[in-house]
Amino acid sequence: MRDKARHGIRTIIAAKRIEVEQSIVKSIIITTVGFTFSWTPYAVALFVSAFRRKHYAIPPLATLMCASFVKTSTIWVPLLYMSTSTQSLLRFVNHSRKSSRRRPEHGIDKIARKYGLIQNNHDLNPIRRNDETVASYLDPESHRQLSPEDKQAAKAILPNFMKKESQFIGSSSTSTYSTGNKRNQTLTDKLRIMLGMSTNVKQTRTLSADDELVLFTQLIRSYKSNFSTFWTQYRERFPCLYRVVQRVNIIAVTSVPSESIFLVAGYVTRKQRTSLSSTSLRHLIVLKESYRLEELQTISRRSMN
């Protein structure tokens, strides 16, 4: 594996070296051709004057061409090199294709750009884009700024999110209901159950995920308050959506270990844990039965005497 990696690195380095050498040779050829083309009139004039053994006047056109070449060589040589370079042509074509195929910016991109979450439209991967779309849809303040396409996308994504959360809600509500019934049963209810009489227990039907989504869509259109007020008021009415909000919209500022360091509950837990050590238990036994220490001390003194 290492040999293959080394061979690949060597191949890449060799290709880069060949590319650099080709560019150097190309620039030398371009510069040489330019010098030859511009200095040809001077060479011809000097050759003719040497043959005739007398001074031969250099044409003004040749002087103008040589002077213009010297002045503009720093400009046209790089331009000529770039125009003949295949890499620069490919970059130009790719840039023109990207600019022509640039997709329009939707509402979720505008919201994410507004709060500095992204720098360009290609920063959001599909998973993060789905989370951002759902979070914006469930927030009353950002819900108004979403485009119709983003709202439809959020409605299509939300059932999958709610399906995952409904499993936890179903299991927790079943256990809570069973324990709650046992706690709330009075002696009269137990007597009625023994006699076979009804206890008049009314069970409230919970909304399904589709019903929650429909009612939420109707309610949030006319809601004018902020995010925290809305979900504090309607968290019991939309339990499944509230679980989605807790997972997508609400992010913990600190981690659980750092919170347990500073919280009083964490301190009490650590104190109870340390109090169960063998040394602590030994000290507790000694303090509880301290009257026996005096007997042990007197016995040890008698044995020493």
PDB file of C-alpha atoms in Angstrom:
ATOM      1  CA  MET A   1       0.000   0.000   0.000  1.00  0.00           C
ATOM      2  CA  ARG A   2       2.815   2.373   0.856  1.00  0.00           C
ATOM      3  CA  ASP A   3       4.644   1.479  -2.363  1.00  0.00           C
ATOM      4  CA  LYS A   4       1.539   2.294  -4.374  1.00  0.00           C
ATOM      5  CA  ALA A   5       1.176   5.625  -2.578  1.00  0.00           C
ATOM      6  CA  ARG A   6       4.829   6.464  -3.190  1.00  0.00           C
ATOM      7  CA  HIS A   7       4.512   5.483  -6.849  1.00  0.00           C
ATOM      8  CA  GLY A   8       1.430   7.703  -7.189  1.00  0.00           C
ATOM      9  CA  ILE A   9       3.214  10.645  -5.569  1.00  0.00           C
ATOM     10  CA  ARG A  10       6.211  10.184  -7.846  1.00  0.00           C
ATOM     11  CA  THR A  11       3.948  10.047 -10.896  1.00  0.00           C
ATOM     12  CA  ILE A  12       2.220  13.274  -9.880  1.00  0.00           C
ATOM     13  CA  ILE A  13       5.545  15.023  -9.233  1.00  0.00           C
ATOM     14  CA  ALA A  14       6.901  13.839 -12.600  1.00  0.00           C
ATOM     15  CA  ALA A  15       3.791  15.098 -14.399  1.00  0.00           C
ATOM     16  CA  LYS A  16       4.078  18.483 -12.666  1.00  0.00           C
ATOM     17  CA  ARG A  17       7.784  18.697 -13.567  1.00  0.00           C
ATOM     18  CA  ILE A  18       7.048  17.915 -17.225  1.00  0.00           C
ATOM     19  CA  GLU A  19       4.307  20.550 -17.262  1.00  0.00           C
ATOM     20  CA  VAL A  20       6.654  23.189 -15.807  1.00  0.00           C
ATOM     21  CA  GLU A  21       9.390  22.284 -18.282  1.00  0.00           C
ATOM     22  CA  GLN A  22       6.967  22.540 -21.191  1.00  0.00           C
ATOM     23  CA  SER A  23       5.807  25.980 -20.034  1.00  0.00           C
ATOM     24  CA  ILE A  24       9.424  27.174 -19.726  1.00  0.00           C
ATOM     25  CA  VAL A  25      10.299  25.891 -23.214  1.00  0.00           C
ATOM     26  CA  LYS A  26       7.162  27.497 -24.631  1.00  0.00           C
ATOM     27  CA  SER A  27       7.983  30.895 -23.107  1.00  0.00           C
ATOM     28  CA  ILE A  28      11.572  30.676 -24.425  1.00  0.00           C
ATOM     29  CA  ILE A  29      10.328  29.851 -27.938  1.00  0.00           C
ATOM     30  CA  ILE A  30       7.807  32.704 -27.904  1.00  0.00           C
ATOM     31  CA  THR A  31      10.402  35.227 -26.707  1.00  0.00           C
ATOM     32  CA  THR A  32      13.006  34.015 -29.237  1.00  0.00           C
ATOM     33  CA  VAL A  33      10.565  34.222 -32.139  1.00  0.00           C
ATOM     34  CA  GLY A  34       9.551  37.721 -31.106  1.00  0.00           C
ATOM     35  CA  PHE A  35      13.140  38.935 -30.868  1.00  0.00           C
ATOM     36  CA  THR A  36      14.001  37.335 -34.211  1.00  0.00           C
ATOM     37  CA  PHE A  37      11.003  38.892 -35.935  1.00  0.00           C
ATOM     38  CA  SER A  38      11.689  42.384 -34.571  1.00  0.00           C
ATOM     39  CA  TRP A  39      15.474  42.434 -35.014  1.00  0.00           C
ATOM     40  CA  THR A  40      15.473  41.010 -38.570  1.00  0.00           C
ATOM     41  CA  PRO A  41      15.466  44.479 -40.289  1.00  0.00           C
ATOM     42  CA  TYR A  42      18.524  45.529 -38.245  1.00  0.00           C
ATOM     43  CA  ALA A  43      20.348  42.326 -39.140  1.00  0.00           C
ATOM     44  CA  VAL A  44      19.572  42.719 -42.851  1.00  0.00           C
ATOM     45  CA  ALA A  45      20.729  46.347 -42.834  1.00  0.00           C
ATOM     46  CA  LEU A  46      24.011  45.489 -41.099  1.00  0.00           C
ATOM     47  CA  PHE A  47      24.622  42.560 -43.483  1.00  0.00           C
ATOM     48  CA  VAL A  48      24.046  44.720 -46.587  1.00  0.00           C
ATOM     49  CA  SER A  49      26.239  47.569 -45.299  1.00  0.00           C
ATOM     50  CA  ALA A  50      29.064  45.129 -44.519  1.00  0.00           C
ATOM     51  CA  PHE A  51      28.838  43.648 -48.038  1.00  0.00           C
ATOM     52  CA  ARG A  52      28.901  47.048 -49.776  1.00  0.00           C
ATOM     53  CA  ARG A  53      31.632  48.344 -47.457  1.00  0.00           C
ATOM     54  CA  LYS A  54      29.779  51.562 -46.820  1.00  0.00           C
ATOM     55  CA  HIS A  55      27.324  52.921 -44.312  1.00  0.00           C
ATOM     56  CA  TYR A  56      23.787  51.793 -45.067  1.00  0.00           C
ATOM     57  CA  ALA A  57      20.881  53.795 -43.620  1.00  0.00           C
ATOM     58  CA  ILE A  58      18.455  51.763 -41.474  1.00  0.00           C
ATOM     59  CA  PRO A  59      14.829  52.245 -42.543  1.00  0.00           C
ATOM     60  CA  PRO A  60      12.617  54.179 -40.074  1.00  0.00           C
ATOM     61  CA  LEU A  61      10.035  51.365 -40.151  1.00  0.00           C
ATOM     62  CA  ALA A  62      12.572  48.913 -38.753  1.00  0.00           C
ATOM     63  CA  THR A  63      13.482  51.343 -35.968  1.00  0.00           C
ATOM     64  CA  LEU A  64       9.785  51.787 -35.098  1.00  0.00           C
ATOM     65  CA  MET A  65       9.177  48.034 -35.021  1.00  0.00           C
ATOM     66  CA  CYS A  66      12.162  47.372 -32.753  1.00  0.00           C
ATOM     67  CA  ALA A  67      11.218  50.179 -30.366  1.00  0.00           C
ATOM     68  CA  SER A  68       7.595  49.047 -30.164  1.00  0.00           C
ATOM     69  CA  PHE A  69       8.702  45.473 -29.463  1.00  0.00           C
ATOM     70  CA  VAL A  70      10.987  46.556 -26.625  1.00  0.00           C
ATOM     71  CA  LYS A  71       8.240  48.714 -25.086  1.00  0.00           C
ATOM     72  CA  THR A  72       5.432  46.173 -25.358  1.00  0.00           C
ATOM     73  CA  SER A  73       7.305  42.908 -24.829  1.00  0.00           C
ATOM     74  CA  THR A  74       6.339  42.819 -21.137  1.00  0.00           C
ATOM     75  CA  ILE A  75       2.674  42.864 -22.186  1.00  0.00           C
ATOM     76  CA  TRP A  76       2.271  40.758 -25.304  1.00  0.00           C
ATOM     77  CA  VAL A  77       4.609  37.911 -24.305  1.00  0.00           C
ATOM     78  CA  PRO A  78       2.468  36.894 -21.244  1.00  0.00           C
ATOM     79  CA  LEU A  79      -0.711  37.419 -23.274  1.00  0.00           C
ATOM     80  CA  LEU A  80       0.587  35.198 -26.056  1.00  0.00           C
ATOM     81  CA  TYR A  81       1.598  32.552 -23.530  1.00  0.00           C
ATOM     82  CA  MET A  82      -1.821  32.620 -21.836  1.00  0.00           C
ATOM     83  CA  SER A  83      -3.672  32.460 -25.166  1.00  0.00           C
ATOM     84  CA  THR A  84      -1.750  29.339 -26.184  1.00  0.00           C
ATOM     85  CA  SER A  85      -2.046  27.663 -22.769  1.00  0.00           C
ATOM     86  CA  THR A  86      -4.586  24.813 -22.656  1.00  0.00           C
ATOM     87  CA  GLN A  87      -5.053  25.084 -18.878  1.00  0.00           C
ATOM     88  CA  SER A  88      -6.106  28.737 -19.027  1.00  0.00           C
ATOM     89  CA  LEU A  89      -8.563  27.982 -21.837  1.00  0.00           C
ATOM     90  CA  LEU A  90     -10.151  25.177 -19.791  1.00  0.00           C
ATOM     91  CA  ARG A  91     -10.450  27.448 -16.747  1.00  0.00           C
ATOM     92  CA  PHE A  92     -12.156  30.102 -18.843  1.00  0.00           C
ATOM     93  CA  VAL A  93     -14.623  27.565 -20.273  1.00  0.00           C
ATOM     94  CA  ASN A  94     -15.407  26.105 -16.815  1.00  0.00           C
ATOM     95  CA  HIS A  95     -15.928  29.561 -15.332  1.00  0.00           C
ATOM     96  CA  SER A  96     -18.291  30.532 -18.142  1.00  0.00           C
ATOM     97  CA  ARG A  97     -20.269  27.308 -17.672  1.00  0.00           C
ATOM     98  CA  LYS A  98     -20.566  27.833 -13.913  1.00  0.00           C
ATOM     99  CA  SER A  99     -21.729  31.411 -14.344  1.00  0.00           C
ATOM    100  CA  SER A 100     -24.300  30.401 -16.972  1.00  0.00           C
ATOM    101  CA  ARG A 101     -25.625  27.475 -14.913  1.00  0.00           C
ATOM    102  CA  ARG A 102     -25.824  29.308 -11.583  1.00  0.00           C
ATOM    103  CA  ARG A 103     -29.068  28.416  -9.884  1.00  0.00           C
ATOM    104  CA  PRO A 104     -31.317  31.075  -8.371  1.00  0.00           C
ATOM    105  CA  GLU A 105     -31.062  31.771  -4.656  1.00  0.00           C
ATOM    106  CA  HIS A 106     -34.018  30.486  -2.659  1.00  0.00           C
ATOM    107  CA  GLY A 107     -35.433  31.654   0.630  1.00  0.00           C
ATOM    108  CA  ILE A 108     -33.508  29.194   2.798  1.00  0.00           C
ATOM    109  CA  ASP A 109     -30.233  30.374   1.230  1.00  0.00           C
ATOM    110  CA  LYS A 110     -31.130  34.000   1.892  1.00  0.00           C
ATOM    111  CA  ILE A 111     -31.956  33.257   5.531  1.00  0.00           C
ATOM    112  CA  ALA A 112     -28.769  31.250   6.050  1.00  0.00           C
ATOM    113  CA  ARG A 113     -26.708  33.953   4.343  1.00  0.00           C
ATOM    114  CA  LYS A 114     -28.403  36.640   6.451  1.00  0.00           C
ATOM    115  CA  TYR A 115     -27.301  34.999   9.708  1.00  0.00           C
ATOM    116  CA  GLY A 116     -23.829  34.124   8.369  1.00  0.00           C
ATOM    117  CA  LEU A 117     -24.377  30.360   8.221  1.00  0.00           C
ATOM    118  CA  ILE A 118     -23.082  30.024   4.636  1.00  0.00           C
ATOM    119  CA  GLN A 119     -20.773  31.966   2.325  1.00  0.00           C
ATOM    120  CA  ASN A 120     -22.145  30.709  -1.007  1.00  0.00           C
ATOM    121  CA  ASN A 121     -24.960  28.517  -2.266  1.00  0.00           C
ATOM    122  CA  HIS A 122     -22.804  25.380  -2.491  1.00  0.00           C
ATOM    123  CA  ASP A 123     -21.789  25.291   1.210  1.00  0.00           C
ATOM    124  CA  LEU A 124     -24.905  23.431   2.400  1.00  0.00           C
ATOM    125  CA  ASN A 125     -24.813  19.661   1.965  1.00  0.00           C
ATOM    126  CA  PRO A 126     -28.162  17.841   1.543  1.00  0.00           C
ATOM    127  CA  ILE A 127     -28.447  16.763   5.202  1.00  0.00           C
ATOM    128  CA  ARG A 128     -27.695  20.217   6.548  1.00  0.00           C
ATOM    129  CA  ARG A 129     -29.979  21.796   3.946  1.00  0.00           C
ATOM    130  CA  ASN A 130     -32.858  19.593   5.121  1.00  0.00           C
ATOM    131  CA  ASP A 131     -32.218  20.555   8.753  1.00  0.00           C
ATOM    132  CA  GLU A 132     -32.071  24.247   7.877  1.00  0.00           C
ATOM    133  CA  THR A 133     -35.279  24.006   5.831  1.00  0.00           C
ATOM    134  CA  VAL A 134     -37.180  22.272   8.645  1.00  0.00           C
ATOM    135  CA  ALA A 135     -35.793  24.661  11.277  1.00  0.00           C
ATOM    136  CA  SER A 136     -36.840  27.702   9.228  1.00  0.00           C
ATOM    137  CA  TYR A 137     -40.281  26.220   8.598  1.00  0.00           C
ATOM    138  CA  LEU A 138     -40.917  25.585  12.313  1.00  0.00           C
ATOM    139  CA  ASP A 139     -39.799  29.074  13.352  1.00  0.00           C
ATOM    140  CA  PRO A 140     -42.636  31.654  13.097  1.00  0.00           C
ATOM    141  CA  GLU A 141     -40.198  34.490  12.356  1.00  0.00           C
ATOM    142  CA  SER A 142     -38.379  32.783   9.479  1.00  0.00           C
ATOM    143  CA  HIS A 143     -41.494  30.972   8.209  1.00  0.00           C
ATOM    144  CA  ARG A 144     -42.758  34.176   6.580  1.00  0.00           C
ATOM    145  CA  GLN A 145     -39.513  34.623   4.618  1.00  0.00           C
ATOM    146  CA  LEU A 146     -39.535  31.165   3.040  1.00  0.00           C
ATOM    147  CA  SER A 147     -40.398  30.743  -0.615  1.00  0.00           C
ATOM    148  CA  PRO A 148     -43.246  28.422  -1.678  1.00  0.00           C
ATOM    149  CA  GLU A 149     -40.674  25.898  -2.939  1.00  0.00           C
ATOM    150  CA  ASP A 150     -38.957  25.778   0.456  1.00  0.00           C
ATOM    151  CA  LYS A 151     -42.286  25.347   2.242  1.00  0.00           C
ATOM    152  CA  GLN A 152     -43.219  22.431   0.011  1.00  0.00           C
ATOM    153  CA  ALA A 153     -39.792  20.887   0.578  1.00  0.00           C
ATOM    154  CA  ALA A 154     -40.206  21.248   4.358  1.00  0.00           C
ATOM    155  CA  LYS A 155     -43.653  19.609   4.219  1.00  0.00           C
ATOM    156  CA  ALA A 156     -42.149  16.706   2.305  1.00  0.00           C
ATOM    157  CA  ILE A 157     -39.254  16.289   4.763  1.00  0.00           C
ATOM    158  CA  LEU A 158     -41.147  16.767   8.043  1.00  0.00           C
ATOM    159  CA  PRO A 159     -43.048  13.414   8.026  1.00  0.00           C
ATOM    160  CA  ASN A 160     -39.733  11.533   8.127  1.00  0.00           C
ATOM    161  CA  PHE A 161     -38.560  13.636  11.083  1.00  0.00           C
ATOM    162  CA  MET A 162     -41.891  13.191  12.877  1.00  0.00           C
ATOM    163  CA  LYS A 163     -41.892   9.450  12.262  1.00  0.00           C
ATOM    164  CA  LYS A 164     -38.602   9.103  14.119  1.00  0.00           C
ATOM    165  CA  GLU A 165     -39.809  11.220  17.044  1.00  0.00           C
ATOM    166  CA  SER A 166     -43.242   9.563  17.293  1.00  0.00           C
ATOM    167  CA  GLN A 167     -41.618   6.265  18.274  1.00  0.00           C
ATOM    168  CA  PHE A 168     -40.061   7.851  21.370  1.00  0.00           C
ATOM    169  CA  ILE A 169     -43.274   9.711  22.199  1.00  0.00           C
ATOM    170  CA  GLY A 170     -45.362   6.523  21.926  1.00  0.00           C
ATOM    171  CA  SER A 171     -43.120   4.494  24.220  1.00  0.00           C
ATOM    172  CA  SER A 172     -42.768   7.269  26.811  1.00  0.00           C
ATOM    173  CA  SER A 173     -46.477   8.131  26.806  1.00  0.00           C
ATOM    174  CA  THR A 174     -47.468   4.476  27.303  1.00  0.00           C
ATOM    175  CA  SER A 175     -45.223   4.063  30.329  1.00  0.00           C
ATOM    176  CA  THR A 176     -46.280   7.422  31.753  1.00  0.00           C
ATOM    177  CA  TYR A 177     -49.974   6.612  31.316  1.00  0.00           C
ATOM    178  CA  SER A 178     -49.686   3.233  33.039  1.00  0.00           C
ATOM    179  CA  THR A 179     -47.779   4.611  36.016  1.00  0.00           C
ATOM    180  CA  GLY A 180     -50.050   7.637  36.183  1.00  0.00           C
ATOM    181  CA  ASN A 181     -53.149   5.455  36.388  1.00  0.00           C
ATOM    182  CA  LYS A 182     -51.652   3.470  39.252  1.00  0.00           C
ATOM    183  CA  ARG A 183     -50.802   6.615  41.174  1.00  0.00           C
ATOM    184  CA  ASN A 184     -54.119   8.370  40.612  1.00  0.00           C
ATOM    185  CA  GLN A 185     -56.256   5.388  41.650  1.00  0.00           C
ATOM    186  CA  THR A 186     -57.964   6.114  44.932  1.00  0.00           C
ATOM    187  CA  LEU A 187     -59.559   3.593  47.295  1.00  0.00           C
ATOM    188  CA  THR A 188     -62.948   4.296  45.718  1.00  0.00           C
ATOM    189  CA  ASP A 189     -61.611   3.537  42.248  1.00  0.00           C
ATOM    190  CA  LYS A 190     -60.066   0.289  43.457  1.00  0.00           C
ATOM    191  CA  LEU A 191     -63.376  -0.686  45.058  1.00  0.00           C
ATOM    192  CA  ARG A 192     -65.247   0.063  41.835  1.00  0.00           C
ATOM    193  CA  ILE A 193     -62.752  -2.004  39.858  1.00  0.00           C
ATOM    194  CA  MET A 194     -63.239  -4.938  42.245  1.00  0.00           C
ATOM    195  CA  LEU A 195     -67.026  -4.646  41.877  1.00  0.00           C
ATOM    196  CA  GLY A 196     -66.778  -4.377  38.084  1.00  0.00           C
ATOM    197  CA  MET A 197     -68.047  -0.806  37.934  1.00  0.00           C
ATOM    198  CA  SER A 198     -66.665   1.832  35.558  1.00  0.00           C
ATOM    199  CA  THR A 199     -64.307   4.401  36.983  1.00  0.00           C
ATOM    200  CA  ASN A 200     -65.218   7.103  34.363  1.00  0.00           C
ATOM    201  CA  VAL A 201     -61.663   7.449  33.092  1.00  0.00           C
ATOM    202  CA  LYS A 202     -61.612   9.673  30.001  1.00  0.00           C
ATOM    203  CA  GLN A 203     -58.739   9.102  27.626  1.00  0.00           C
ATOM    204  CA  THR A 204     -57.840  12.029  25.382  1.00  0.00           C
ATOM    205  CA  ARG A 205     -56.955  11.074  21.797  1.00  0.00           C
ATOM    206  CA  THR A 206     -53.564  12.324  20.681  1.00  0.00           C
ATOM    207  CA  LEU A 207     -53.181  13.879  17.245  1.00  0.00           C
ATOM    208  CA  SER A 208     -51.456  11.982  14.493  1.00  0.00           C
ATOM    209  CA  ALA A 209     -48.403  13.359  12.701  1.00  0.00           C
ATOM    210  CA  ASP A 210     -50.439  14.424   9.660  1.00  0.00           C
ATOM    211  CA  ASP A 211     -53.027  16.186  11.832  1.00  0.00           C
ATOM    212  CA  GLU A 212     -50.295  18.021  13.727  1.00  0.00           C
ATOM    213  CA  LEU A 213     -48.713  19.175  10.483  1.00  0.00           C
ATOM    214  CA  VAL A 214     -52.014  20.419   9.035  1.00  0.00           C
ATOM    215  CA  LEU A 215     -53.014  22.286  12.210  1.00  0.00           C
ATOM    216  CA  PHE A 216     -49.528  23.741  12.586  1.00  0.00           C
ATOM    217  CA  THR A 217     -49.563  25.031   8.992  1.00  0.00           C
ATOM    218  CA  GLN A 218     -52.926  26.716   9.537  1.00  0.00           C
ATOM    219  CA  LEU A 219     -51.888  28.195  12.868  1.00  0.00           C
ATOM    220  CA  ILE A 220     -48.458  29.554  11.986  1.00  0.00           C
ATOM    221  CA  ARG A 221     -49.729  31.602   9.036  1.00  0.00           C
ATOM    222  CA  SER A 222     -51.509  34.061  11.319  1.00  0.00           C
ATOM    223  CA  TYR A 223     -49.144  33.883  14.312  1.00  0.00           C
ATOM    224  CA  LYS A 224     -47.239  37.116  14.992  1.00  0.00           C
ATOM    225  CA  SER A 225     -45.144  36.328  18.078  1.00  0.00           C
ATOM    226  CA  ASN A 226     -41.609  34.933  18.390  1.00  0.00           C
ATOM    227  CA  PHE A 227     -40.251  31.391  18.444  1.00  0.00           C
ATOM    228  CA  SER A 228     -40.037  30.793  22.212  1.00  0.00           C
ATOM    229  CA  THR A 229     -43.529  32.136  22.915  1.00  0.00           C
ATOM    230  CA  PHE A 230     -45.091  29.994  20.209  1.00  0.00           C
ATOM    231  CA  TRP A 231     -43.573  26.706  21.303  1.00  0.00           C
ATOM    232  CA  THR A 232     -44.080  27.416  25.011  1.00  0.00           C
ATOM    233  CA  GLN A 233     -47.757  27.893  24.263  1.00  0.00           C
ATOM    234  CA  TYR A 234     -48.290  24.994  21.837  1.00  0.00           C
ATOM    235  CA  ARG A 235     -45.767  22.345  22.904  1.00  0.00           C
ATOM    236  CA  GLU A 236     -48.467  20.162  24.489  1.00  0.00           C
ATOM    237  CA  ARG A 237     -50.742  20.533  21.481  1.00  0.00           C
ATOM    238  CA  PHE A 238     -48.027  19.481  19.002  1.00  0.00           C
ATOM    239  CA  PRO A 239     -45.864  16.998  20.956  1.00  0.00           C
ATOM    240  CA  CYS A 240     -44.317  15.351  17.899  1.00  0.00           C
ATOM    241  CA  LEU A 241     -43.412  18.652  16.235  1.00  0.00           C
ATOM    242  CA  TYR A 242     -42.093  19.908  19.563  1.00  0.00           C
ATOM    243  CA  ARG A 243     -39.673  16.984  19.693  1.00  0.00           C
ATOM    244  CA  VAL A 244     -38.519  17.864  16.172  1.00  0.00           C
ATOM    245  CA  VAL A 245     -38.026  21.477  17.283  1.00  0.00           C
ATOM    246  CA  GLN A 246     -35.938  20.327  20.235  1.00  0.00           C
ATOM    247  CA  ARG A 247     -33.705  18.310  17.929  1.00  0.00           C
ATOM    248  CA  VAL A 248     -33.378  20.778  15.025  1.00  0.00           C
ATOM    249  CA  ASN A 249     -33.965  24.321  16.308  1.00  0.00           C
ATOM    250  CA  ILE A 250     -32.675  24.168  19.879  1.00  0.00           C
ATOM    251  CA  ILE A 251     -28.924  23.652  20.224  1.00  0.00           C
ATOM    252  CA  ALA A 252     -27.182  23.245  23.591  1.00  0.00           C
ATOM    253  CA  VAL A 253     -24.654  25.998  24.278  1.00  0.00           C
ATOM    254  CA  THR A 254     -22.412  23.791  26.420  1.00  0.00           C
ATOM    255  CA  SER A 255     -21.818  20.079  26.499  1.00  0.00           C
ATOM    256  CA  VAL A 256     -23.144  17.732  29.182  1.00  0.00           C
ATOM    257  CA  PRO A 257     -19.752  17.143  30.901  1.00  0.00           C
ATOM    258  CA  SER A 258     -19.042  20.868  31.202  1.00  0.00           C
ATOM    259  CA  GLU A 259     -22.534  21.488  32.596  1.00  0.00           C
ATOM    260  CA  SER A 260     -22.163  18.716  35.170  1.00  0.00           C
ATOM    261  CA  ILE A 261     -18.985  20.354  36.445  1.00  0.00           C
ATOM    262  CA  PHE A 262     -20.711  23.628  37.332  1.00  0.00           C
ATOM    263  CA  LEU A 263     -24.190  22.429  38.304  1.00  0.00           C
ATOM    264  CA  VAL A 264     -25.138  21.763  41.923  1.00  0.00           C
ATOM    265  CA  ALA A 265     -26.681  18.429  40.924  1.00  0.00           C
ATOM    266  CA  GLY A 266     -23.359  17.319  39.489  1.00  0.00           C
ATOM    267  CA  TYR A 267     -21.596  18.314  42.691  1.00  0.00           C
ATOM    268  CA  VAL A 268     -24.084  16.366  44.824  1.00  0.00           C
ATOM    269  CA  THR A 269     -23.735  13.315  42.574  1.00  0.00           C
ATOM    270  CA  ARG A 270     -19.960  13.354  42.828  1.00  0.00           C
ATOM    271  CA  LYS A 271     -20.170  13.841  46.589  1.00  0.00           C
ATOM    272  CA  GLN A 272     -22.483  10.857  46.993  1.00  0.00           C
ATOM    273  CA  ARG A 273     -20.236   8.775  44.779  1.00  0.00           C
ATOM    274  CA  THR A 274     -17.163   9.588  46.854  1.00  0.00           C
ATOM    275  CA  SER A 275     -19.044   8.949  50.096  1.00  0.00           C
ATOM    276  CA  LEU A 276     -19.527   5.304  49.065  1.00  0.00           C
ATOM    277  CA  SER A 277     -15.811   4.563  48.964  1.00  0.00           C
ATOM    278  CA  SER A 278     -14.314   2.066  51.413  1.00  0.00           C
ATOM    279  CA  THR A 279     -12.381   4.737  53.329  1.00  0.00           C
ATOM    280  CA  SER A 280     -15.455   6.913  53.757  1.00  0.00           C
ATOM    281  CA  LEU A 281     -17.561   3.977  54.935  1.00  0.00           C
ATOM    282  CA  ARG A 282     -14.877   2.987  57.438  1.00  0.00           C
ATOM    283  CA  HIS A 283     -14.784   6.513  58.861  1.00  0.00           C
ATOM    284  CA  LEU A 284     -18.573   6.584  59.076  1.00  0.00           C
ATOM    285  CA  ILE A 285     -18.619   3.321  61.055  1.00  0.00           C
ATOM    286  CA  VAL A 286     -15.984   4.642  63.435  1.00  0.00           C
ATOM    287  CA  LEU A 287     -17.864   7.870  64.034  1.00  0.00           C
ATOM    288  CA  LYS A 288     -21.148   6.047  64.514  1.00  0.00           C
ATOM    289  CA  GLU A 289     -19.744   3.620  67.111  1.00  0.00           C
ATOM    290  CA  SER A 290     -17.259   5.955  68.753  1.00  0.00           C
ATOM    291  CA  TYR A 291     -18.041   4.610  72.249  1.00  0.00           C
ATOM    292  CA  ARG A 292     -16.284   1.383  71.341  1.00  0.00           C
ATOM    293  CA  LEU A 293     -13.082   3.292  70.649  1.00  0.00           C
ATOM    294  CA  GLU A 294     -12.685   4.010  74.356  1.00  0.00           C
ATOM    295  CA  GLU A 295     -13.084   0.320  75.208  1.00  0.00           C
ATOM    296  CA  LEU A 296     -10.524  -0.626  72.567  1.00  0.00           C
ATOM    297  CA  GLN A 297      -8.109   2.001  73.899  1.00  0.00           C
ATOM    298  CA  THR A 298      -8.463   0.762  77.486  1.00  0.00           C
ATOM    299  CA  ILE A 299      -7.969  -2.848  76.372  1.00  0.00           C
ATOM    300  CA  SER A 300      -4.854  -1.913  74.412  1.00  0.00           C
ATOM    301  CA  ARG A 301      -3.427   0.025  77.392  1.00  0.00           C
ATOM    302  CA  ARG A 302      -3.967  -2.925  79.752  1.00  0.00           C
ATOM    303  CA  SER A 303      -2.277  -5.273  77.348  1.00  0.00           C
ATOM    304  CA  MET A 304       0.699  -2.922  77.065  1.00  0.00           C
ATOM    305  CA  ASN A 305       1.017  -2.652  80.859  1.00  0.00           C
TER     306      ASN A 305
END
